[in-house]
């Protein structure tokens, strides 16, 4: 049995949307989701929605921001080191964008699908 990973949960599934406000209105107004996060992010906003009580959120990402699955880890640096030592295809370094943005890096599976590991709870 292999040593466990430092991945703690599936946090967010990011989907690309052409109009964040229109998408937000659909998910909240039509599907009954609640807004978990809505903050400025690059040229748009970082918006996460989820059904009430759900642990995993959907991020409504603006064009140009990678869509896909975001996983959490308690320590991005340690997870990065561990995965690279195992030969996993990861970004060369952990991305550190500055205050208010958690450290993160991408991991690619054997089919080239990208998963983003983000430091957080």
mmCIF file of C-alpha atoms in Angstrom:
data_model
loop_
_atom_site.group_PDB
_atom_site.id
_atom_site.type_symbol
_atom_site.label_atom_id
_atom_site.label_comp_id
_atom_site.label_asym_id
_atom_site.label_seq_id
_atom_site.Cartn_x
_atom_site.Cartn_y
_atom_site.Cartn_z
ATOM 1 C CA UNK A 1 0.000 0.000 0.000
ATOM 2 C CA UNK A 2 1.379 3.409 -0.906
ATOM 3 C CA UNK A 3 1.818 6.335 1.448
ATOM 4 C CA UNK A 4 -1.323 8.474 1.560
ATOM 5 C CA UNK A 5 -1.382 11.725 -0.334
ATOM 6 C CA UNK A 6 -1.714 15.191 1.087
ATOM 7 C CA UNK A 7 -4.940 15.827 -0.847
ATOM 8 C CA UNK A 8 -7.756 16.467 1.623
ATOM 9 C CA UNK A 9 -10.898 16.947 -0.470
ATOM 10 C CA UNK A 10 -12.476 17.801 -3.791
ATOM 11 C CA UNK A 11 -13.194 21.463 -3.166
ATOM 12 C CA UNK A 12 -14.405 23.003 -6.406
ATOM 13 C CA UNK A 13 -15.211 22.052 -9.957
ATOM 14 C CA UNK A 14 -14.586 25.034 -12.209
ATOM 15 C CA UNK A 15 -16.710 25.483 -15.303
ATOM 16 C CA UNK A 16 -16.059 28.116 -17.956
ATOM 17 C CA UNK A 17 -18.856 30.623 -18.456
ATOM 18 C CA UNK A 18 -19.126 33.417 -20.996
ATOM 19 C CA UNK A 19 -21.158 35.670 -18.690
ATOM 20 C CA UNK A 20 -20.598 35.245 -14.964
ATOM 21 C CA UNK A 21 -23.642 37.280 -13.923
ATOM 22 C CA UNK A 22 -25.972 35.338 -16.208
ATOM 23 C CA UNK A 23 -24.521 32.037 -14.957
ATOM 24 C CA UNK A 24 -24.875 33.184 -11.342
ATOM 25 C CA UNK A 25 -28.518 34.091 -11.916
ATOM 26 C CA UNK A 26 -29.154 30.628 -13.399
ATOM 27 C CA UNK A 27 -27.480 28.629 -10.634
ATOM 28 C CA UNK A 28 -28.977 30.679 -7.805
ATOM 29 C CA UNK A 29 -32.332 31.627 -9.321
ATOM 30 C CA UNK A 30 -33.174 28.502 -11.289
ATOM 31 C CA UNK A 31 -31.331 25.706 -9.478
ATOM 32 C CA UNK A 32 -31.602 27.129 -5.965
ATOM 33 C CA UNK A 33 -27.869 27.088 -5.240
ATOM 34 C CA UNK A 34 -26.357 29.444 -2.686
ATOM 35 C CA UNK A 35 -23.400 31.769 -3.261
ATOM 36 C CA UNK A 36 -20.387 30.590 -1.266
ATOM 37 C CA UNK A 37 -17.838 33.094 -2.595
ATOM 38 C CA UNK A 38 -18.009 36.161 -4.822
ATOM 39 C CA UNK A 39 -14.803 38.198 -4.909
ATOM 40 C CA UNK A 40 -12.791 40.214 -7.450
ATOM 41 C CA UNK A 41 -10.427 38.011 -9.459
ATOM 42 C CA UNK A 42 -8.404 39.182 -12.445
ATOM 43 C CA UNK A 43 -10.654 40.578 -15.172
ATOM 44 C CA UNK A 44 -13.787 39.181 -13.545
ATOM 45 C CA UNK A 45 -14.847 37.666 -10.278
ATOM 46 C CA UNK A 46 -14.227 34.412 -8.464
ATOM 47 C CA UNK A 47 -17.716 33.028 -7.900
ATOM 48 C CA UNK A 48 -18.491 29.721 -6.204
ATOM 49 C CA UNK A 49 -22.000 28.319 -5.830
ATOM 50 C CA UNK A 50 -23.339 25.087 -4.359
ATOM 51 C CA UNK A 51 -26.547 23.395 -3.345
ATOM 52 C CA UNK A 52 -27.350 24.201 0.302
ATOM 53 C CA UNK A 53 -25.294 21.955 2.594
ATOM 54 C CA UNK A 54 -23.008 20.611 -0.160
ATOM 55 C CA UNK A 55 -19.282 20.391 0.551
ATOM 56 C CA UNK A 56 -18.099 20.753 -3.051
ATOM 57 C CA UNK A 57 -18.751 23.959 -4.975
ATOM 58 C CA UNK A 58 -18.962 24.934 -8.619
ATOM 59 C CA UNK A 59 -16.746 27.855 -9.629
ATOM 60 C CA UNK A 60 -18.140 29.980 -12.440
ATOM 61 C CA UNK A 61 -14.803 30.881 -14.002
ATOM 62 C CA UNK A 62 -14.452 33.635 -16.596
ATOM 63 C CA UNK A 63 -12.962 32.964 -20.006
ATOM 64 C CA UNK A 64 -9.194 32.651 -19.765
ATOM 65 C CA UNK A 65 -9.171 31.061 -16.295
ATOM 66 C CA UNK A 66 -8.570 27.302 -16.302
ATOM 67 C CA UNK A 67 -11.705 25.272 -15.677
ATOM 68 C CA UNK A 68 -11.503 21.860 -14.033
ATOM 69 C CA UNK A 69 -11.267 20.206 -10.653
ATOM 70 C CA UNK A 70 -9.692 21.952 -7.692
ATOM 71 C CA UNK A 71 -8.494 19.864 -4.761
ATOM 72 C CA UNK A 72 -7.357 21.104 -1.386
ATOM 73 C CA UNK A 73 -4.260 20.324 0.601
ATOM 74 C CA UNK A 74 -3.128 21.630 3.978
ATOM 75 C CA UNK A 75 0.353 22.460 2.665
ATOM 76 C CA UNK A 76 0.835 23.112 -1.066
ATOM 77 C CA UNK A 77 4.626 23.107 -0.787
ATOM 78 C CA UNK A 78 4.754 19.745 0.965
ATOM 79 C CA UNK A 79 2.193 18.215 -1.415
ATOM 80 C CA UNK A 80 4.167 19.512 -4.412
ATOM 81 C CA UNK A 81 7.398 18.008 -3.072
ATOM 82 C CA UNK A 82 5.704 14.677 -2.306
ATOM 83 C CA UNK A 83 4.045 14.365 -5.718
ATOM 84 C CA UNK A 84 7.170 15.354 -7.666
ATOM 85 C CA UNK A 85 9.159 12.760 -5.693
ATOM 86 C CA UNK A 86 6.611 10.167 -6.849
ATOM 87 C CA UNK A 87 7.169 11.220 -10.470
ATOM 88 C CA UNK A 88 3.786 12.903 -10.876
ATOM 89 C CA UNK A 89 3.530 15.468 -13.696
ATOM 90 C CA UNK A 90 3.187 18.759 -11.807
ATOM 91 C CA UNK A 91 3.952 22.387 -12.459
ATOM 92 C CA UNK A 92 7.637 23.138 -11.890
ATOM 93 C CA UNK A 93 6.860 25.342 -8.879
ATOM 94 C CA UNK A 94 4.040 26.244 -6.545
ATOM 95 C CA UNK A 95 2.296 29.402 -7.777
ATOM 96 C CA UNK A 96 2.294 32.105 -5.113
ATOM 97 C CA UNK A 97 0.298 35.103 -6.327
ATOM 98 C CA UNK A 98 0.497 37.176 -3.158
ATOM 99 C CA UNK A 99 -1.711 38.206 -0.256
ATOM 100 C CA UNK A 100 -5.233 36.831 -0.256
ATOM 101 C CA UNK A 101 -4.533 34.155 -2.899
ATOM 102 C CA UNK A 102 -3.614 30.706 -1.575
ATOM 103 C CA UNK A 103 -0.567 28.861 -2.956
ATOM 104 C CA UNK A 104 -1.485 26.408 -5.727
ATOM 105 C CA UNK A 105 -0.118 24.204 -8.497
ATOM 106 C CA UNK A 106 -1.416 21.934 -11.245
ATOM 107 C CA UNK A 107 -1.099 18.169 -11.503
ATOM 108 C CA UNK A 108 -1.743 16.277 -14.722
ATOM 109 C CA UNK A 109 -3.056 12.719 -14.852
ATOM 110 C CA UNK A 110 -1.860 10.143 -17.435
ATOM 111 C CA UNK A 111 -4.434 11.454 -19.944
ATOM 112 C CA UNK A 112 -3.310 15.063 -19.545
ATOM 113 C CA UNK A 113 -6.291 16.152 -17.460
ATOM 114 C CA UNK A 114 -5.275 18.982 -15.167
ATOM 115 C CA UNK A 115 -6.190 19.101 -11.485
ATOM 116 C CA UNK A 116 -5.325 22.133 -9.385
ATOM 117 C CA UNK A 117 -4.188 21.659 -5.789
ATOM 118 C CA UNK A 118 -4.898 24.670 -3.609
ATOM 119 C CA UNK A 119 -3.680 25.211 -0.083
ATOM 120 C CA UNK A 120 -6.605 25.562 2.274
ATOM 121 C CA UNK A 121 -8.932 23.849 4.668
#
